């Protein structure tokens, strides 16, 4: 089901997601590189992560507009 405008449905995260609330600083791997970021939004089985900008990840930031969706099982709290 699509949402339009500012209508947002509340999403309950899975059991794995309950330990990653919004604003949690996490570590994850993308394209074989370890990255860090902050949970911006929780989804059912994954989270939208705002990537921490570092000197060596400028290409990733540009290609992803600074955000990625990562499964909870692939994240660690730091």
JSON list of N, CA and C in Angstrom, two decimals:
[
{"chain": "A", "resi": 1, "resn": "UNK", "atom": "N", "xyz": [0.84, -1.17, 0.00]},
{"chain": "A", "resi": 1, "resn": "UNK", "atom": "CA", "xyz": [0.00, 0.00, 0.00]},
{"chain": "A", "resi": 1, "resn": "UNK", "atom": "C", "xyz": [0.89, 1.24, 0.00]},
{"chain": "A", "resi": 2, "resn": "UNK", "atom": "N", "xyz": [0.62, 2.14, -0.89]},
{"chain": "A", "resi": 2, "resn": "UNK", "atom": "CA", "xyz": [1.41, 3.36, -1.00]},
{"chain": "A", "resi": 2, "resn": "UNK", "atom": "C", "xyz": [0.86, 4.44, -0.08]},
{"chain": "A", "resi": 3, "resn": "UNK", "atom": "N", "xyz": [1.75, 5.31, 0.38]},
{"chain": "A", "resi": 3, "resn": "UNK", "atom": "CA", "xyz": [1.32, 6.45, 1.16]},
{"chain": "A", "resi": 3, "resn": "UNK", "atom": "C", "xyz": [1.70, 7.71, 0.40]},
{"chain": "A", "resi": 4, "resn": "UNK", "atom": "N", "xyz": [0.84, 8.68, 0.44]},
{"chain": "A", "resi": 4, "resn": "UNK", "atom": "CA", "xyz": [1.06, 9.91, -0.29]},
{"chain": "A", "resi": 4, "resn": "UNK", "atom": "C", "xyz": [1.01, 11.09, 0.66]},
{"chain": "A", "resi": 5, "resn": "UNK", "atom": "N", "xyz": [1.72, 12.14, 0.31]},
{"chain": "A", "resi": 5, "resn": "UNK", "atom": "CA", "xyz": [1.71, 13.32, 1.16]},
{"chain": "A", "resi": 5, "resn": "UNK", "atom": "C", "xyz": [2.39, 13.05, 2.48]},
{"chain": "A", "resi": 6, "resn": "UNK", "atom": "N", "xyz": [1.81, 13.54, 3.56]},
{"chain": "A", "resi": 6, "resn": "UNK", "atom": "CA", "xyz": [2.41, 13.39, 4.88]},
{"chain": "A", "resi": 6, "resn": "UNK", "atom": "C", "xyz": [1.76, 12.29, 5.70]},
{"chain": "A", "resi": 7, "resn": "UNK", "atom": "N", "xyz": [0.99, 11.46, 5.06]},
{"chain": "A", "resi": 7, "resn": "UNK", "atom": "CA", "xyz": [0.36, 10.35, 5.77]},
{"chain": "A", "resi": 7, "resn": "UNK", "atom": "C", "xyz": [1.40, 9.28, 6.01]},
{"chain": "A", "resi": 8, "resn": "UNK", "atom": "N", "xyz": [1.61, 8.92, 7.26]},
{"chain": "A", "resi": 8, "resn": "UNK", "atom": "CA", "xyz": [2.59, 7.89, 7.59]},
{"chain": "A", "resi": 8, "resn": "UNK", "atom": "C", "xyz": [1.93, 6.85, 8.49]},
{"chain": "A", "resi": 9, "resn": "UNK", "atom": "N", "xyz": [2.07, 5.60, 8.11]},
{"chain": "A", "resi": 9, "resn": "UNK", "atom": "CA", "xyz": [1.55, 4.52, 8.93]},
{"chain": "A", "resi": 9, "resn": "UNK", "atom": "C", "xyz": [2.60, 4.17, 9.99]},
{"chain": "A", "resi": 10, "resn": "UNK", "atom": "N", "xyz": [2.17, 3.86, 11.18]},
{"chain": "A", "resi": 10, "resn": "UNK", "atom": "CA", "xyz": [3.09, 3.46, 12.24]},
{"chain": "A", "resi": 10, "resn": "UNK", "atom": "C", "xyz": [3.58, 2.04, 11.95]},
{"chain": "A", "resi": 11, "resn": "UNK", "atom": "N", "xyz": [4.88, 1.84, 12.02]},
{"chain": "A", "resi": 11, "resn": "UNK", "atom": "CA", "xyz": [5.47, 0.53, 11.76]},
{"chain": "A", "resi": 11, "resn": "UNK", "atom": "C", "xyz": [6.06, 0.00, 13.05]},
{"chain": "A", "resi": 12, "resn": "UNK", "atom": "N", "xyz": [5.65, -1.19, 13.45]},
{"chain": "A", "resi": 12, "resn": "UNK", "atom": "CA", "xyz": [6.23, -1.85, 14.62]},
{"chain": "A", "resi": 12, "resn": "UNK", "atom": "C", "xyz": [7.43, -2.66, 14.16]},
{"chain": "A", "resi": 13, "resn": "UNK", "atom": "N", "xyz": [8.63, -2.38, 14.69]},
{"chain": "A", "resi": 13, "resn": "UNK", "atom": "CA", "xyz": [9.80, -3.15, 14.29]},
{"chain": "A", "resi": 13, "resn": "UNK", "atom": "C", "xyz": [9.72, -4.58, 14.82]},
{"chain": "A", "resi": 14, "resn": "UNK", "atom": "N", "xyz": [10.44, -5.48, 14.17]},
{"chain": "A", "resi": 14, "resn": "UNK", "atom": "CA", "xyz": [10.51, -6.87, 14.62]},
{"chain": "A", "resi": 14, "resn": "UNK", "atom": "C", "xyz": [11.23, -6.93, 15.96]},
{"chain": "A", "resi": 15, "resn": "UNK", "atom": "N", "xyz": [11.31, -8.12, 16.54]},
{"chain": "A", "resi": 15, "resn": "UNK", "atom": "CA", "xyz": [12.01, -8.29, 17.83]},
{"chain": "A", "resi": 15, "resn": "UNK", "atom": "C", "xyz": [13.46, -7.83, 17.71]},
{"chain": "A", "resi": 16, "resn": "UNK", "atom": "N", "xyz": [14.11, -8.17, 16.61]},
{"chain": "A", "resi": 16, "resn": "UNK", "atom": "CA", "xyz": [15.51, -7.77, 16.40]},
{"chain": "A", "resi": 16, "resn": "UNK", "atom": "C", "xyz": [15.63, -6.25, 16.34]},
{"chain": "A", "resi": 17, "resn": "UNK", "atom": "N", "xyz": [14.61, -5.58, 15.81]},
{"chain": "A", "resi": 17, "resn": "UNK", "atom": "CA", "xyz": [14.65, -4.14, 15.64]},
{"chain": "A", "resi": 17, "resn": "UNK", "atom": "C", "xyz": [14.40, -3.34, 16.91]},
{"chain": "A", "resi": 18, "resn": "UNK", "atom": "N", "xyz": [13.85, -3.97, 17.92]},
{"chain": "A", "resi": 18, "resn": "UNK", "atom": "CA", "xyz": [13.52, -3.24, 19.14]},
{"chain": "A", "resi": 18, "resn": "UNK", "atom": "C", "xyz": [14.75, -2.73, 19.89]},
{"chain": "A", "resi": 19, "resn": "UNK", "atom": "N", "xyz": [15.92, -3.32, 19.62]},
{"chain": "A", "resi": 19, "resn": "UNK", "atom": "CA", "xyz": [17.13, -2.83, 20.29]},
{"chain": "A", "resi": 19, "resn": "UNK", "atom": "C", "xyz": [17.84, -1.74, 19.48]},
{"chain": "A", "resi": 20, "resn": "UNK", "atom": "N", "xyz": [17.22, -1.28, 18.38]},
{"chain": "A", "resi": 20, "resn": "UNK", "atom": "CA", "xyz": [17.79, -0.22, 17.54]},
{"chain": "A", "resi": 20, "resn": "UNK", "atom": "C", "xyz": [16.81, 0.94, 17.39]},
{"chain": "A", "resi": 21, "resn": "UNK", "atom": "N", "xyz": [16.46, 1.64, 18.48]},
{"chain": "A", "resi": 21, "resn": "UNK", "atom": "CA", "xyz": [15.54, 2.77, 18.34]},
{"chain": "A", "resi": 21, "resn": "UNK", "atom": "C", "xyz": [16.16, 3.92, 17.54]},
{"chain": "A", "resi": 22, "resn": "UNK", "atom": "N", "xyz": [15.34, 4.85, 17.11]},
{"chain": "A", "resi": 22, "resn": "UNK", "atom": "CA", "xyz": [15.80, 6.02, 16.37]},
{"chain": "A", "resi": 22, "resn": "UNK", "atom": "C", "xyz": [16.88, 6.74, 17.17]},
{"chain": "A", "resi": 23, "resn": "UNK", "atom": "N", "xyz": [17.89, 7.24, 16.49]},
{"chain": "A", "resi": 23, "resn": "UNK", "atom": "CA", "xyz": [19.05, 7.97, 17.03]},
{"chain": "A", "resi": 23, "resn": "UNK", "atom": "C", "xyz": [20.10, 7.06, 17.65]},
{"chain": "A", "resi": 24, "resn": "UNK", "atom": "N", "xyz": [19.98, 5.72, 17.45]},
{"chain": "A", "resi": 24, "resn": "UNK", "atom": "CA", "xyz": [21.00, 4.79, 17.92]},
{"chain": "A", "resi": 24, "resn": "UNK", "atom": "C", "xyz": [22.17, 4.80, 16.95]},
{"chain": "A", "resi": 25, "resn": "UNK", "atom": "N", "xyz": [23.39, 4.91, 17.47]},
{"chain": "A", "resi": 25, "resn": "UNK", "atom": "CA", "xyz": [24.60, 4.89, 16.62]},
{"chain": "A", "resi": 25, "resn": "UNK", "atom": "C", "xyz": [24.96, 3.44, 16.36]},
{"chain": "A", "resi": 26, "resn": "UNK", "atom": "N", "xyz": [25.10, 3.06, 15.08]},
{"chain": "A", "resi": 26, "resn": "UNK", "atom": "CA", "xyz": [25.31, 1.66, 14.71]},
{"chain": "A", "resi": 26, "resn": "UNK", "atom": "C", "xyz": [26.48, 1.51, 13.75]},
{"chain": "A", "resi": 27, "resn": "UNK", "atom": "N", "xyz": [26.97, 0.26, 13.65]},
{"chain": "A", "resi": 27, "resn": "UNK", "atom": "CA", "xyz": [28.00, -0.11, 12.69]},
{"chain": "A", "resi": 27, "resn": "UNK", "atom": "C", "xyz": [27.40, -1.18, 11.78]},
{"chain": "A", "resi": 28, "resn": "UNK", "atom": "N", "xyz": [27.78, -1.16, 10.50]},
{"chain": "A", "resi": 28, "resn": "UNK", "atom": "CA", "xyz": [27.29, -2.13, 9.53]},
{"chain": "A", "resi": 28, "resn": "UNK", "atom": "C", "xyz": [28.31, -2.22, 8.39]},
{"chain": "A", "resi": 29, "resn": "UNK", "atom": "N", "xyz": [28.15, -3.22, 7.53]},
{"chain": "A", "resi": 29, "resn": "UNK", "atom": "CA", "xyz": [29.05, -3.39, 6.39]},
{"chain": "A", "resi": 29, "resn": "UNK", "atom": "C", "xyz": [28.25, -3.21, 5.12]},
{"chain": "A", "resi": 30, "resn": "UNK", "atom": "N", "xyz": [28.77, -2.40, 4.21]},
{"chain": "A", "resi": 30, "resn": "UNK", "atom": "CA", "xyz": [28.15, -2.21, 2.90]},
{"chain": "A", "resi": 30, "resn": "UNK", "atom": "C", "xyz": [29.25, -2.19, 1.86]},
{"chain": "A", "resi": 31, "resn": "UNK", "atom": "N", "xyz": [29.08, -2.96, 0.80]},
{"chain": "A", "resi": 31, "resn": "UNK", "atom": "CA", "xyz": [30.08, -3.09, -0.27]},
{"chain": "A", "resi": 31, "resn": "UNK", "atom": "C", "xyz": [31.43, -3.52, 0.29]},
{"chain": "A", "resi": 32, "resn": "UNK", "atom": "N", "xyz": [31.41, -4.37, 1.30]},
{"chain": "A", "resi": 32, "resn": "UNK", "atom": "CA", "xyz": [32.64, -4.89, 1.88]},
{"chain": "A", "resi": 32, "resn": "UNK", "atom": "C", "xyz": [33.38, -3.93, 2.79]},
{"chain": "A", "resi": 33, "resn": "UNK", "atom": "N", "xyz": [32.82, -2.77, 3.04]},
{"chain": "A", "resi": 33, "resn": "UNK", "atom": "CA", "xyz": [33.47, -1.75, 3.87]},
{"chain": "A", "resi": 33, "resn": "UNK", "atom": "C", "xyz": [32.65, -1.52, 5.15]},
{"chain": "A", "resi": 34, "resn": "UNK", "atom": "N", "xyz": [33.33, -1.46, 6.28]},
{"chain": "A", "resi": 34, "resn": "UNK", "atom": "CA", "xyz": [32.65, -1.15, 7.55]},
{"chain": "A", "resi": 34, "resn": "UNK", "atom": "C", "xyz": [32.27, 0.33, 7.55]},
{"chain": "A", "resi": 35, "resn": "UNK", "atom": "N", "xyz": [31.04, 0.61, 7.91]},
{"chain": "A", "resi": 35, "resn": "UNK", "atom": "CA", "xyz": [30.52, 1.98, 7.97]},
{"chain": "A", "resi": 35, "resn": "UNK", "atom": "C", "xyz": [29.81, 2.18, 9.30]},
{"chain": "A", "resi": 36, "resn": "UNK", "atom": "N", "xyz": [29.61, 3.42, 9.67]},
{"chain": "A", "resi": 36, "resn": "UNK", "atom": "CA", "xyz": [28.84, 3.76, 10.86]},
{"chain": "A", "resi": 36, "resn": "UNK", "atom": "C", "xyz": [27.77, 4.76, 10.47]},
{"chain": "A", "resi": 37, "resn": "UNK", "atom": "N", "xyz": [26.75, 4.86, 11.32]},
{"chain": "A", "resi": 37, "resn": "UNK", "atom": "CA", "xyz": [25.68, 5.81, 11.06]},
{"chain": "A", "resi": 37, "resn": "UNK", "atom": "C", "xyz": [24.70, 5.83, 12.21]},
{"chain": "A", "resi": 38, "resn": "UNK", "atom": "N", "xyz": [23.61, 6.57, 12.00]},
{"chain": "A", "resi": 38, "resn": "UNK", "atom": "CA", "xyz": [22.59, 6.74, 13.03]},
{"chain": "A", "resi": 38, "resn": "UNK", "atom": "C", "xyz": [21.24, 6.31, 12.46]},
{"chain": "A", "resi": 39, "resn": "UNK", "atom": "N", "xyz": [20.48, 5.55, 13.25]},
{"chain": "A", "resi": 39, "resn": "UNK", "atom": "CA", "xyz": [19.15, 5.11, 12.82]},
{"chain": "A", "resi": 39, "resn": "UNK", "atom": "C", "xyz": [18.26, 6.34, 12.68]},
{"chain": "A", "resi": 40, "resn": "UNK", "atom": "N", "xyz": [17.72, 6.54, 11.48]},
{"chain": "A", "resi": 40, "resn": "UNK", "atom": "CA", "xyz": [16.84, 7.68, 11.21]},
{"chain": "A", "resi": 40, "resn": "UNK", "atom": "C", "xyz": [15.37, 7.26, 11.27]},
{"chain": "A", "resi": 41, "resn": "UNK", "atom": "N", "xyz": [15.08, 6.01, 10.87]},
{"chain": "A", "resi": 41, "resn": "UNK", "atom": "CA", "xyz": [13.70, 5.53, 10.86]},
{"chain": "A", "resi": 41, "resn": "UNK", "atom": "C", "xyz": [13.71, 4.02, 10.96]},
{"chain": "A", "resi": 42, "resn": "UNK", "atom": "N", "xyz": [12.80, 3.47, 11.75]},
{"chain": "A", "resi": 42, "resn": "UNK", "atom": "CA", "xyz": [12.66, 2.03, 11.88]},
{"chain": "A", "resi": 42, "resn": "UNK", "atom": "C", "xyz": [11.61, 1.52, 10.91]},
{"chain": "A", "resi": 43, "resn": "UNK", "atom": "N", "xyz": [11.94, 0.40, 10.27]},
{"chain": "A", "resi": 43, "resn": "UNK", "atom": "CA", "xyz": [10.99, -0.32, 9.43]},
{"chain": "A", "resi": 43, "resn": "UNK", "atom": "C", "xyz": [10.73, -1.67, 10.10]},
{"chain": "A", "resi": 44, "resn": "UNK", "atom": "N", "xyz": [9.98, -2.54, 9.46]},
{"chain": "A", "resi": 44, "resn": "UNK", "atom": "CA", "xyz": [9.65, -3.83, 10.07]},
{"chain": "A", "resi": 44, "resn": "UNK", "atom": "C", "xyz": [10.90, -4.67, 10.33]},
{"chain": "A", "resi": 45, "resn": "UNK", "atom": "N", "xyz": [11.70, -4.93, 9.29]},
{"chain": "A", "resi": 45, "resn": "UNK", "atom": "CA", "xyz": [12.87, -5.80, 9.42]},
{"chain": "A", "resi": 45, "resn": "UNK", "atom": "C", "xyz": [14.19, -5.10, 9.14]},
{"chain": "A", "resi": 46, "resn": "UNK", "atom": "N", "xyz": [14.14, -3.79, 8.96]},
{"chain": "A", "resi": 46, "resn": "UNK", "atom": "CA", "xyz": [15.34, -3.02, 8.62]},
{"chain": "A", "resi": 46, "resn": "UNK", "atom": "C", "xyz": [15.17, -1.60, 9.15]},
{"chain": "A", "resi": 47, "resn": "UNK", "atom": "N", "xyz": [16.23, -0.81, 8.98]},
{"chain": "A", "resi": 47, "resn": "UNK", "atom": "CA", "xyz": [16.18, 0.59, 9.41]},
{"chain": "A", "resi": 47, "resn": "UNK", "atom": "C", "xyz": [16.81, 1.47, 8.34]},
{"chain": "A", "resi": 48, "resn": "UNK", "atom": "N", "xyz": [16.34, 2.70, 8.26]},
{"chain": "A", "resi": 48, "resn": "UNK", "atom": "CA", "xyz": [16.97, 3.69, 7.40]},
{"chain": "A", "resi": 48, "resn": "UNK", "atom": "C", "xyz": [18.09, 4.31, 8.23]},
{"chain": "A", "resi": 49, "resn": "UNK", "atom": "N", "xyz": [19.31, 4.25, 7.71]},
{"chain": "A", "resi": 49, "resn": "UNK", "atom": "CA", "xyz": [20.50, 4.72, 8.43]},
{"chain": "A", "resi": 49, "resn": "UNK", "atom": "C", "xyz": [21.08, 5.94, 7.72]},
{"chain": "A", "resi": 50, "resn": "UNK", "atom": "N", "xyz": [21.32, 7.01, 8.48]},
{"chain": "A", "resi": 50, "resn": "UNK", "atom": "CA", "xyz": [22.05, 8.16, 7.97]},
{"chain": "A", "resi": 50, "resn": "UNK", "atom": "C", "xyz": [23.53, 7.86, 8.17]},
{"chain": "A", "resi": 51, "resn": "UNK", "atom": "N", "xyz": [24.26, 7.75, 7.07]},
{"chain": "A", "resi": 51, "resn": "UNK", "atom": "CA", "xyz": [25.67, 7.35, 7.12]},
{"chain": "A", "resi": 51, "resn": "UNK", "atom": "C", "xyz": [26.53, 8.49, 7.67]},
{"chain": "A", "resi": 52, "resn": "UNK", "atom": "N", "xyz": [27.46, 8.13, 8.57]},
{"chain": "A", "resi": 52, "resn": "UNK", "atom": "CA", "xyz": [28.43, 9.10, 9.07]},
{"chain": "A", "resi": 52, "resn": "UNK", "atom": "C", "xyz": [29.40, 9.42, 7.94]},
{"chain": "A", "resi": 53, "resn": "UNK", "atom": "N", "xyz": [29.58, 10.70, 7.68]},
{"chain": "A", "resi": 53, "resn": "UNK", "atom": "CA", "xyz": [30.49, 11.11, 6.60]},
{"chain": "A", "resi": 53, "resn": "UNK", "atom": "C", "xyz": [31.93, 11.04, 7.09]},
{"chain": "A", "resi": 54, "resn": "UNK", "atom": "N", "xyz": [32.75, 10.31, 6.32]},
{"chain": "A", "resi": 54, "resn": "UNK", "atom": "CA", "xyz": [34.17, 10.18, 6.63]},
{"chain": "A", "resi": 54, "resn": "UNK", "atom": "C", "xyz": [34.96, 10.53, 5.38]},
{"chain": "A", "resi": 55, "resn": "UNK", "atom": "N", "xyz": [36.25, 10.63, 5.54]},
{"chain": "A", "resi": 55, "resn": "UNK", "atom": "CA", "xyz": [37.11, 11.01, 4.42]},
{"chain": "A", "resi": 55, "resn": "UNK", "atom": "C", "xyz": [37.08, 9.99, 3.29]},
{"chain": "A", "resi": 56, "resn": "UNK", "atom": "N", "xyz": [36.94, 8.70, 3.62]},
{"chain": "A", "resi": 56, "resn": "UNK", "atom": "CA", "xyz": [37.03, 7.65, 2.60]},
{"chain": "A", "resi": 56, "resn": "UNK", "atom": "C", "xyz": [35.69, 7.13, 2.09]},
{"chain": "A", "resi": 57, "resn": "UNK", "atom": "N", "xyz": [34.57, 7.72, 2.48]},
{"chain": "A", "resi": 57, "resn": "UNK", "atom": "CA", "xyz": [33.29, 7.21, 1.99]},
{"chain": "A", "resi": 57, "resn": "UNK", "atom": "C", "xyz": [32.48, 8.25, 1.21]},
{"chain": "A", "resi": 58, "resn": "UNK", "atom": "N", "xyz": [33.15, 9.21, 0.62]},
{"chain": "A", "resi": 58, "resn": "UNK", "atom": "CA", "xyz": [32.47, 10.25, -0.15]},
{"chain": "A", "resi": 58, "resn": "UNK", "atom": "C", "xyz": [31.66, 9.72, -1.31]},
{"chain": "A", "resi": 59, "resn": "UNK", "atom": "N", "xyz": [32.19, 8.69, -2.02]},
{"chain": "A", "resi": 59, "resn": "UNK", "atom": "CA", "xyz": [31.45, 8.11, -3.15]},
{"chain": "A", "resi": 59, "resn": "UNK", "atom": "C", "xyz": [30.15, 7.46, -2.67]},
{"chain": "A", "resi": 60, "resn": "UNK", "atom": "N", "xyz": [30.21, 6.72, -1.57]},
{"chain": "A", "resi": 60, "resn": "UNK", "atom": "CA", "xyz": [29.02, 6.08, -1.02]},
{"chain": "A", "resi": 60, "resn": "UNK", "atom": "C", "xyz": [27.98, 7.13, -0.62]},
{"chain": "A", "resi": 61, "resn": "UNK", "atom": "N", "xyz": [28.42, 8.19, 0.02]},
{"chain": "A", "resi": 61, "resn": "UNK", "atom": "CA", "xyz": [27.51, 9.27, 0.43]},
{"chain": "A", "resi": 61, "resn": "UNK", "atom": "C", "xyz": [26.81, 9.86, -0.80]},
{"chain": "A", "resi": 62, "resn": "UNK", "atom": "N", "xyz": [27.58, 10.14, -1.84]},
{"chain": "A", "resi": 62, "resn": "UNK", "atom": "CA", "xyz": [27.00, 10.73, -3.06]},
{"chain": "A", "resi": 62, "resn": "UNK", "atom": "C", "xyz": [26.03, 9.78, -3.75]},
{"chain": "A", "resi": 63, "resn": "UNK", "atom": "N", "xyz": [26.39, 8.50, -3.86]},
{"chain": "A", "resi": 63, "resn": "UNK", "atom": "CA", "xyz": [25.55, 7.53, -4.56]},
{"chain": "A", "resi": 63, "resn": "UNK", "atom": "C", "xyz": [24.27, 7.20, -3.80]},
{"chain": "A", "resi": 64, "resn": "UNK", "atom": "N", "xyz": [24.32, 7.27, -2.49]},
{"chain": "A", "resi": 64, "resn": "UNK", "atom": "CA", "xyz": [23.16, 6.87, -1.68]},
{"chain": "A", "resi": 64, "resn": "UNK", "atom": "C", "xyz": [22.42, 8.06, -1.08]},
{"chain": "A", "resi": 65, "resn": "UNK", "atom": "N", "xyz": [22.84, 9.27, -1.41]},
{"chain": "A", "resi": 65, "resn": "UNK", "atom": "CA", "xyz": [22.27, 10.48, -0.81]},
{"chain": "A", "resi": 65, "resn": "UNK", "atom": "C", "xyz": [22.40, 10.48, 0.71]},
{"chain": "A", "resi": 66, "resn": "UNK", "atom": "N", "xyz": [23.42, 9.76, 1.20]},
{"chain": "A", "resi": 66, "resn": "UNK", "atom": "CA", "xyz": [23.71, 9.78, 2.63]},
{"chain": "A", "resi": 66, "resn": "UNK", "atom": "C", "xyz": [22.88, 8.85, 3.49]},
{"chain": "A", "resi": 67, "resn": "UNK", "atom": "N", "xyz": [21.99, 8.05, 2.86]},
{"chain": "A", "resi": 67, "resn": "UNK", "atom": "CA", "xyz": [21.18, 7.11, 3.64]},
{"chain": "A", "resi": 67, "resn": "UNK", "atom": "C", "xyz": [21.17, 5.74, 2.97]},
{"chain": "A", "resi": 68, "resn": "UNK", "atom": "N", "xyz": [21.04, 4.70, 3.79]},
{"chain": "A", "resi": 68, "resn": "UNK", "atom": "CA", "xyz": [20.92, 3.33, 3.31]},
{"chain": "A", "resi": 68, "resn": "UNK", "atom": "C", "xyz": [19.90, 2.60, 4.17]},
{"chain": "A", "resi": 69, "resn": "UNK", "atom": "N", "xyz": [19.34, 1.53, 3.62]},
{"chain": "A", "resi": 69, "resn": "UNK", "atom": "CA", "xyz": [18.43, 0.67, 4.38]},
{"chain": "A", "resi": 69, "resn": "UNK", "atom": "C", "xyz": [19.21, -0.60, 4.70]},
{"chain": "A", "resi": 70, "resn": "UNK", "atom": "N", "xyz": [19.32, -0.91, 6.00]},
{"chain": "A", "resi": 70, "resn": "UNK", "atom": "CA", "xyz": [20.10, -2.06, 6.47]},
{"chain": "A", "resi": 70, "resn": "UNK", "atom": "C", "xyz": [19.22, -2.94, 7.34]},
{"chain": "A", "resi": 71, "resn": "UNK", "atom": "N", "xyz": [19.30, -4.25, 7.13]},
{"chain": "A", "resi": 71, "resn": "UNK", "atom": "CA", "xyz": [18.58, -5.21, 7.95]},
{"chain": "A", "resi": 71, "resn": "UNK", "atom": "C", "xyz": [19.11, -5.16, 9.38]},
{"chain": "A", "resi": 72, "resn": "UNK", "atom": "N", "xyz": [18.22, -5.30, 10.36]},
{"chain": "A", "resi": 72, "resn": "UNK", "atom": "CA", "xyz": [18.64, -5.25, 11.77]},
{"chain": "A", "resi": 72, "resn": "UNK", "atom": "C", "xyz": [19.70, -6.29, 12.09]},
{"chain": "A", "resi": 73, "resn": "UNK", "atom": "N", "xyz": [19.64, -7.46, 11.44]},
{"chain": "A", "resi": 73, "resn": "UNK", "atom": "CA", "xyz": [20.59, -8.53, 11.73]},
{"chain": "A", "resi": 73, "resn": "UNK", "atom": "C", "xyz": [22.00, -8.19, 11.26]},
{"chain": "A", "resi": 74, "resn": "UNK", "atom": "N", "xyz": [22.15, -7.16, 10.42]},
{"chain": "A", "resi": 74, "resn": "UNK", "atom": "CA", "xyz": [23.46, -6.78, 9.91]},
{"chain": "A", "resi": 74, "resn": "UNK", "atom": "C", "xyz": [24.03, -5.56, 10.63]},
{"chain": "A", "resi": 75, "resn": "UNK", "atom": "N", "xyz": [23.39, -5.13, 11.73]},
{"chain": "A", "resi": 75, "resn": "UNK", "atom": "CA", "xyz": [23.84, -3.95, 12.46]},
{"chain": "A", "resi": 75, "resn": "UNK", "atom": "C", "xyz": [24.33, -4.32, 13.86]},
{"chain": "A", "resi": 76, "resn": "UNK", "atom": "N", "xyz": [25.27, -3.51, 14.36]},
{"chain": "A", "resi": 76, "resn": "UNK", "atom": "CA", "xyz": [25.75, -3.63, 15.74]},
{"chain": "A", "resi": 76, "resn": "UNK", "atom": "C", "xyz": [25.71, -2.25, 16.37]},
{"chain": "A", "resi": 77, "resn": "UNK", "atom": "N", "xyz": [25.29, -2.19, 17.62]},
{"chain": "A", "resi": 77, "resn": "UNK", "atom": "CA", "xyz": [25.29, -0.93, 18.36]},
{"chain": "A", "resi": 77, "resn": "UNK", "atom": "C", "xyz": [26.73, -0.59, 18.74]},
{"chain": "A", "resi": 78, "resn": "UNK", "atom": "N", "xyz": [27.09, 0.69, 18.54]},
{"chain": "A", "resi": 78, "resn": "UNK", "atom": "CA", "xyz": [28.43, 1.12, 18.95]},
{"chain": "A", "resi": 78, "resn": "UNK", "atom": "C", "xyz": [28.32, 2.22, 19.98]}
]
